[in-house]
CSV table of C-alpha atoms and ligand atoms in Angstrom, one decimal:
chain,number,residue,atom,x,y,z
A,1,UNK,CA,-56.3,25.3,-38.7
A,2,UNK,CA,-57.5,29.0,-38.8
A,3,UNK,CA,-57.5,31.6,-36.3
A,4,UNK,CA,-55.2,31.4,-33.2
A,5,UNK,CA,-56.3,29.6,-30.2
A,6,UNK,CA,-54.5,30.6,-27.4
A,7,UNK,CA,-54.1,29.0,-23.9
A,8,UNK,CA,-54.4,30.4,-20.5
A,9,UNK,CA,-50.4,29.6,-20.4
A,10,UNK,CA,-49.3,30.6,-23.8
A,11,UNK,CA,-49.4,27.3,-25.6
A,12,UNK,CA,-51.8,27.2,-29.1
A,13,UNK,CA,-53.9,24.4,-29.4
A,14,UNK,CA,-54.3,25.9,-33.2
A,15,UNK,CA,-50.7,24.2,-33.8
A,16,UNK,CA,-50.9,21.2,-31.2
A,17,UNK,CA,-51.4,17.7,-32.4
A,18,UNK,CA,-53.2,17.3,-29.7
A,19,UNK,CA,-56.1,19.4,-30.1
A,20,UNK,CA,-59.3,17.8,-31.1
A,21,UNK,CA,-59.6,19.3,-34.8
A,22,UNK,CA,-56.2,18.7,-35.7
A,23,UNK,CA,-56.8,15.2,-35.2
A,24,UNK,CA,-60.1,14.9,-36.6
A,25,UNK,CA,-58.0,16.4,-39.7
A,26,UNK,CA,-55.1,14.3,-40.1
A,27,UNK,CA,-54.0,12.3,-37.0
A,28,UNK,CA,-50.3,12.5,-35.9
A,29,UNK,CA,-50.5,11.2,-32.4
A,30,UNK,CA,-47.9,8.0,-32.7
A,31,UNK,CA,-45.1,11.3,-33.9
A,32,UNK,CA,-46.4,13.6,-31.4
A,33,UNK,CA,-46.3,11.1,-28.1
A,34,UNK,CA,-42.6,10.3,-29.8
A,35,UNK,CA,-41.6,14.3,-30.0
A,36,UNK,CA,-42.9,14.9,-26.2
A,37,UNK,CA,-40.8,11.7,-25.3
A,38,UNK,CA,-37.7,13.3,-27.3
A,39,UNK,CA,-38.1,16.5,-26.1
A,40,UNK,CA,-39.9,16.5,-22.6
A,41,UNK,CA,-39.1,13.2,-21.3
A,42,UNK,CA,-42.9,12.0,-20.9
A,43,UNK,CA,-44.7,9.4,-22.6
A,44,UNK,CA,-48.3,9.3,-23.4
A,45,UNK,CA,-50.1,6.3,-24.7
A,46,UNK,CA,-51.7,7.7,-28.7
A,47,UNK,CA,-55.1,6.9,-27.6
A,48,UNK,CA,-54.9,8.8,-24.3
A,49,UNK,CA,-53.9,11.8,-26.6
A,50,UNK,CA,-56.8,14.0,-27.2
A,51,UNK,CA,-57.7,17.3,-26.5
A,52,UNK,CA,-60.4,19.8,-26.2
A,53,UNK,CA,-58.2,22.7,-25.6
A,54,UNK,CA,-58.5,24.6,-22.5
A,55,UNK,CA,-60.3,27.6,-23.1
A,56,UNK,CA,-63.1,26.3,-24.4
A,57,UNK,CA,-66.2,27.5,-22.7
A,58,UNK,CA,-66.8,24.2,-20.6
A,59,UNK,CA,-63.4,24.3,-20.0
A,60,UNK,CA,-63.5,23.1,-16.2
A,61,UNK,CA,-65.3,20.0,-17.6
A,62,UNK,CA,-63.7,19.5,-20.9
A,63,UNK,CA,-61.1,16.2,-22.0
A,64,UNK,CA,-57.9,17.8,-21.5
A,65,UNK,CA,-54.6,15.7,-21.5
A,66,UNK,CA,-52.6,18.6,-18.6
A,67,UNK,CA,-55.4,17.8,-16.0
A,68,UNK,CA,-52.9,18.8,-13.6
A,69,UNK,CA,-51.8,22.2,-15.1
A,70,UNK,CA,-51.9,24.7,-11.9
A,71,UNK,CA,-51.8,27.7,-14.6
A,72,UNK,CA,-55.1,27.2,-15.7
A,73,UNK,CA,-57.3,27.2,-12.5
A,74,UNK,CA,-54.7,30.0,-11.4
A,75,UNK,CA,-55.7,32.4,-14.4
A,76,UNK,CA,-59.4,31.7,-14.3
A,77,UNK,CA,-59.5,32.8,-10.7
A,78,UNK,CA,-58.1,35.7,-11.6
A,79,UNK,CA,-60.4,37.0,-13.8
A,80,UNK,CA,-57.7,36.8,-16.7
A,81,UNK,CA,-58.0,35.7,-20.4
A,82,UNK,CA,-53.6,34.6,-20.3
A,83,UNK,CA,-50.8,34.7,-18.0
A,84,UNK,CA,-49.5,37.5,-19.8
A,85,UNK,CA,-52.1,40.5,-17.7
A,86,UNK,CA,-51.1,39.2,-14.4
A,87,UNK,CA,-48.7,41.3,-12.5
A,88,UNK,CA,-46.9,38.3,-11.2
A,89,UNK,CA,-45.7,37.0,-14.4
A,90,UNK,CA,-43.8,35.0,-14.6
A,91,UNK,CA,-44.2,32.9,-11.2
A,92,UNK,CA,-43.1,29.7,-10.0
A,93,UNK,CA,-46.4,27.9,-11.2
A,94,UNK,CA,-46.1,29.4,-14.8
A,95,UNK,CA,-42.5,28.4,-14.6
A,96,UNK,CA,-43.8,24.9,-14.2
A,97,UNK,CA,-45.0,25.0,-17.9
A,98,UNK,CA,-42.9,27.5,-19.2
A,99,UNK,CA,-41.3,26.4,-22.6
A,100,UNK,CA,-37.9,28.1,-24.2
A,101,UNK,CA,-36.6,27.1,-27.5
A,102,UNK,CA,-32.7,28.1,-25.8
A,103,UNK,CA,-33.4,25.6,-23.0
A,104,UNK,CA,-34.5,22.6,-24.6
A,105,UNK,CA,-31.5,23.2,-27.7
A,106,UNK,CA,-28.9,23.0,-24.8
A,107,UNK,CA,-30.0,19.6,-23.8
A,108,UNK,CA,-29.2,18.6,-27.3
A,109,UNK,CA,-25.9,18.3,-29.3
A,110,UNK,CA,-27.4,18.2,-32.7
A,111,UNK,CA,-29.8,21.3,-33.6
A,112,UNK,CA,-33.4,20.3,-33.6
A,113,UNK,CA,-34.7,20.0,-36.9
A,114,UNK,CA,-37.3,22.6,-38.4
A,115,UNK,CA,-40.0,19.8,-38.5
A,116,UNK,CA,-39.6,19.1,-35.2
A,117,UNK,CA,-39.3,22.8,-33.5
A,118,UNK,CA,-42.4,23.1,-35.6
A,119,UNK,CA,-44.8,19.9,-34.2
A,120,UNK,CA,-43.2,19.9,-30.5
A,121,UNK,CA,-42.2,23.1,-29.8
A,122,UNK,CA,-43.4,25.9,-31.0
A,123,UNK,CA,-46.9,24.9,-30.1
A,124,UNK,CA,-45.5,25.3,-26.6
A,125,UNK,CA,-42.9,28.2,-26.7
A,126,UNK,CA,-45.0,30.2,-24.0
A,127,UNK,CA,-42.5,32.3,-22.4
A,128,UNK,CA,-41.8,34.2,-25.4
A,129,UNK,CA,-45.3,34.3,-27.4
A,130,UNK,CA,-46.3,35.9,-23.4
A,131,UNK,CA,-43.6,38.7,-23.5
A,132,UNK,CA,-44.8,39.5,-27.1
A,133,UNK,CA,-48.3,39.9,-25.9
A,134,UNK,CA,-47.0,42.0,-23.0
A,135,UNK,CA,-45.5,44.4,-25.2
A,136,UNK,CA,-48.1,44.9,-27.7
A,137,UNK,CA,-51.0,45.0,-25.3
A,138,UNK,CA,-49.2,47.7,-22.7
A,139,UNK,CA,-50.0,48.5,-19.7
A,140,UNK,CA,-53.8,48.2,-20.5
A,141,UNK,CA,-54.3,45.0,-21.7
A,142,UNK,CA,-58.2,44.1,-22.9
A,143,UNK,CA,-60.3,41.3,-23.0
A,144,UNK,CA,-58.6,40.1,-26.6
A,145,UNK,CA,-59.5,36.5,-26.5
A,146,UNK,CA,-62.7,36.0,-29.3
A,147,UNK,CA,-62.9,32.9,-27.6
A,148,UNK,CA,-64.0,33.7,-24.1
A,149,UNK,CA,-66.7,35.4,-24.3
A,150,UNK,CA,-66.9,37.9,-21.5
A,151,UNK,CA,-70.4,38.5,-18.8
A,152,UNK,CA,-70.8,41.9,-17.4
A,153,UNK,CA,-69.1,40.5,-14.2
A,154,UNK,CA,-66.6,38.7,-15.4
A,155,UNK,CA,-65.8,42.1,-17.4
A,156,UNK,CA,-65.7,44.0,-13.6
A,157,UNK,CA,-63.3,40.7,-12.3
A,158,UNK,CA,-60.7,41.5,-15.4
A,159,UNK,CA,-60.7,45.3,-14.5
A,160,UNK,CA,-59.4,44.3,-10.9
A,161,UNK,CA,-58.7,47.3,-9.4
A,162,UNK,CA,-61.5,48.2,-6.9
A,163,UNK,CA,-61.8,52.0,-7.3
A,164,UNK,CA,-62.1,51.2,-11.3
A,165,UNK,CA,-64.8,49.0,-10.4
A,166,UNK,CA,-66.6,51.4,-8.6
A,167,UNK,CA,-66.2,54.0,-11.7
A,168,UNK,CA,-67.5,51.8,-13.9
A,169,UNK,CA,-70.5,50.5,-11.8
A,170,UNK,CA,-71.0,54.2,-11.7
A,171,UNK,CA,-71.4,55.0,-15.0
A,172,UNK,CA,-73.2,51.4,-15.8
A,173,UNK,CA,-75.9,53.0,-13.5
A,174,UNK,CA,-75.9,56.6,-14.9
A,175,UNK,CA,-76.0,55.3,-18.7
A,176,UNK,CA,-78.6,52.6,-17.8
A,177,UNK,CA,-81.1,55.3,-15.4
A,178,UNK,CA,-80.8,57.9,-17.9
A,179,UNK,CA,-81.2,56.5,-21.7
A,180,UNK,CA,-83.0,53.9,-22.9
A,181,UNK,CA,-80.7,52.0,-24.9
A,182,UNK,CA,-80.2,48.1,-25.9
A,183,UNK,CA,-76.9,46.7,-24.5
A,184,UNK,CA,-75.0,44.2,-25.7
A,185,UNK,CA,-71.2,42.4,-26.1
A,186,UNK,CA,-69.6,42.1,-29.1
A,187,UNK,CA,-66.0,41.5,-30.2
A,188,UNK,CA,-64.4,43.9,-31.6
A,189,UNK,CA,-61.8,42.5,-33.5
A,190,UNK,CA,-58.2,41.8,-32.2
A,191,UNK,CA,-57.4,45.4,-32.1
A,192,UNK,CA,-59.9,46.1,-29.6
A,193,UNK,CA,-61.1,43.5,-27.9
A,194,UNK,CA,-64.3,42.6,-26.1
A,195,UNK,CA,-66.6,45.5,-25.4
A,196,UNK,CA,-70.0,46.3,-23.9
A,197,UNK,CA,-72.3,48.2,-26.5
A,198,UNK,CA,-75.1,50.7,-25.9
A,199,UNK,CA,-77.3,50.9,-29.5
A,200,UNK,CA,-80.0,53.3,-30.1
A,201,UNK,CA,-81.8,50.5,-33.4
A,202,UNK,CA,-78.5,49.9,-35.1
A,203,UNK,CA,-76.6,52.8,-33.9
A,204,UNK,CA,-73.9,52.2,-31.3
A,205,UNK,CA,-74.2,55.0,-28.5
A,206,UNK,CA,-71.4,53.9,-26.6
A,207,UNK,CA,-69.0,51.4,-26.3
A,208,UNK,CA,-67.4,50.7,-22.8
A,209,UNK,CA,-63.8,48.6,-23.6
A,210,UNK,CA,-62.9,46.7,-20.4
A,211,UNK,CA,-59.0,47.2,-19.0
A,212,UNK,CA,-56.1,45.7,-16.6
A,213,UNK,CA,-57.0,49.0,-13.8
A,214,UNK,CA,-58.6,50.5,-16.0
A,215,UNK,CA,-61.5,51.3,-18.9
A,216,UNK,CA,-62.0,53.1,-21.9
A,217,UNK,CA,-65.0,54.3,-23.5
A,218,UNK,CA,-65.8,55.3,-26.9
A,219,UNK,CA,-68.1,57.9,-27.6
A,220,UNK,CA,-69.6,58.7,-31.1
A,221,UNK,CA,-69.8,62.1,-31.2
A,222,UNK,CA,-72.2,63.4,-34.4
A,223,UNK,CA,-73.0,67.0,-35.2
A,224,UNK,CA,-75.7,67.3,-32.7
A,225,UNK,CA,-73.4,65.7,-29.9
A,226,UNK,CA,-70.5,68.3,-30.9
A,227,UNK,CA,-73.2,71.1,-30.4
A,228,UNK,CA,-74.4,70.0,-27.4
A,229,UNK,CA,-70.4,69.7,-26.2
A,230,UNK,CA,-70.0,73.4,-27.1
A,231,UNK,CA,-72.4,74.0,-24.8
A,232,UNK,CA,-71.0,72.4,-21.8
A,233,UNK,CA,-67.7,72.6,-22.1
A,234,UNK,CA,-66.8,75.0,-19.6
A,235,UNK,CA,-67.1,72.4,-17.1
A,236,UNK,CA,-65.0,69.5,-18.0
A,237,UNK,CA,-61.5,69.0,-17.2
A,238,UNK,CA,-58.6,70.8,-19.4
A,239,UNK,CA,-57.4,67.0,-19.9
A,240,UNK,CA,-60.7,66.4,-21.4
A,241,UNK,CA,-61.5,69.5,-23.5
A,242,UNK,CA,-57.9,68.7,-25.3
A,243,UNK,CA,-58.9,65.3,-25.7
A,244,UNK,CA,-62.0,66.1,-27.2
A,245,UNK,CA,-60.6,68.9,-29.4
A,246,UNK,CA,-57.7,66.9,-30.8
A,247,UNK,CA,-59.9,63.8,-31.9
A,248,UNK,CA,-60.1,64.1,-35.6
A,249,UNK,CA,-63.3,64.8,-37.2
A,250,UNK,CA,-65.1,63.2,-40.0
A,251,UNK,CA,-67.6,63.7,-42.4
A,252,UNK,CA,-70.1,62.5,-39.8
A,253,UNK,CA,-69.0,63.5,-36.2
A,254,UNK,CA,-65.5,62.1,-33.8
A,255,UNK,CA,-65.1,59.0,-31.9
A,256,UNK,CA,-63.7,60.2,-28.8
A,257,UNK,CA,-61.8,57.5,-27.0
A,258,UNK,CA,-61.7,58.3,-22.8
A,259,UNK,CA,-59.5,55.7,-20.7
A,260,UNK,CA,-61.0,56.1,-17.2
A,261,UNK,CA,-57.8,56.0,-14.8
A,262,UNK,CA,-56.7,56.9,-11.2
A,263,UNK,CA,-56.0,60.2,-13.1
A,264,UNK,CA,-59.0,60.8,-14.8
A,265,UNK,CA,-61.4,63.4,-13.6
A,266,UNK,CA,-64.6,60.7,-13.5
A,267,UNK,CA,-67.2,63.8,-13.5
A,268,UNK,CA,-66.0,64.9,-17.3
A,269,UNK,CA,-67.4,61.1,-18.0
A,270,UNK,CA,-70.8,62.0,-16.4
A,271,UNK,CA,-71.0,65.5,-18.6
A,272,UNK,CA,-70.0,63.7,-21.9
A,273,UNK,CA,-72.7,61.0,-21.2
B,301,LIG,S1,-52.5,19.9,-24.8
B,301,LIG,FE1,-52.5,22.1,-24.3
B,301,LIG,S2,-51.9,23.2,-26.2
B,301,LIG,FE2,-52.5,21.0,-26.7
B,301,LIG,S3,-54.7,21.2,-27.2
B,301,LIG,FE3,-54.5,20.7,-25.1
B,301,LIG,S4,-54.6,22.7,-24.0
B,301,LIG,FE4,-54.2,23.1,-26.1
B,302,LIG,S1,-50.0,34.0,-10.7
B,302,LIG,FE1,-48.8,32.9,-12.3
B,302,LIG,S2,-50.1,31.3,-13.1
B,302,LIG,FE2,-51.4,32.7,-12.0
B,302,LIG,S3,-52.1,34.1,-13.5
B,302,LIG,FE3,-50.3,35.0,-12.6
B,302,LIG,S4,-48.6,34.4,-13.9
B,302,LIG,FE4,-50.3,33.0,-14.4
């Protein structure tokens, strides 16, 4: 298979034997039903075992074998993409699919063969692939997942925090009541994540990256921009003014990256806009 596929738990359906694809590309149920036996103690009958993974967009409708996974409906009314940008990680429900390598290898005398860690339980070894994600996300985790395709609402839910919600309703309204631009979402890659672009033709204006509590925004600043910002900036914040001075600058202009916090003086956005 090709690009990750990554649960709401943790698990991949990229590397299950399970998922749909992987069957449709070389079926390996009779071994997998036998490695969940050997490993998890439950049985499943081969031709029960198929699986549309669940993050795909129908997923409150789609063939899934854990029907009764309480992770899932959990995350989703959450507003999260994983398990991994809730503060309550890891809780009792998540513990209910949680899957260690260290746990299962003490129930056995003999050490699990590569093949095996490989088809039954790496596919599955949540707890860790979750702590990797929570360091290399930080504290403000985006909307990484190419695979769920974010609304403008469902952007707002993820943020969480009310008073970040406010700030960017605010600036939503002040962008959209003051330029004429086309809007759109787009992924930006697994760097940075789902965003919500304003384009002047095929120029991006700005891009707006949702966050756990918080938002950033990227603004393309070009020669005229930095003129203008000469102009004006007497009356942003010192936080701001260093920002904006430290960004590097390029043949053609800066891309100033502002994370809208608690801390962050929300007027400087205004002025910048
Ligand atoms: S069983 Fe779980 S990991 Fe396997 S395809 Fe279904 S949702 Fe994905
Ligand atoms: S409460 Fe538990 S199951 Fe729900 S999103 Fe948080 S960690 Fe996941």
């Amino acid at each position: 298979m090709g690009k990750e596929i990554l649960t709401r738990c943790g698990y991949r359906c990229d590397l299950c034997l399970a998922y749909k694809e992987n069957i449709e590309n070389d079926d390996k149920r009779q071994l997998l039903s036998d490695g969940w036996f050997k490993f998890f103690g439950f049985r499943i009958e081969v031709d029960k075992i198929y699986c549309e993974g669940c993050i795909s967009s129908d997923c409150l409708t789609a063939n899934l074998i854990d029907t009764g996974c309480p992770v899932r409906p959990c995350v989703i009314d959450h507003g999260y993409e994983d398990c991994s940008q809730c503060d309550d990680f890891i809780c009792e429900k998540l513990e209910e699919r949680a899957v260690r390598l260290e746990n299962i290898q003490e129930k056995f005398q003999e050490k699990i063969k590569r093949n095996e860690y490989h088809h039954f339980i790496k596919p599955y070894e949540n707890v860790n692939r979750l702590n990797e994600q929570i360091k290399s996300h930080g504290k403000y985790s985006r909307m990484f997942n190419e695979r769920i395709e974010p609304t403008e609402n469902s952007m707002r839910k993820f943020i969480g925090e009310s008073h970040i919600v406010e700030l960017w309703d605010r600036l939503i309204t002040a962008i959209e009541s003051n330029y004429n631009l086309d809007k759109c979402m787009k992924f930006g890659g697994k760097n940075y994540g789902w965003e919500l672009q304003y384009k002047k033709g095929k120029k991006t204006i700005i891009s707006i990256h949702p966050e756990r509590k918080a938002f950033t925004i990227l603004f393309t600043f070009g020669g005229k921009e930095l003129e203008s910002f000469e102009l004006i900036k007497d009356q942003v914040s010192k936080l701001t003014l260093d920002l904006v001075n430290s960004t590097k600058q390029y043949h053609d202009g800066k891309w100033i990256w502002l994370r809208v916090t608690e801390d962050v003086p929300f007027n400087d956005v205004l002025i910048l806009l």
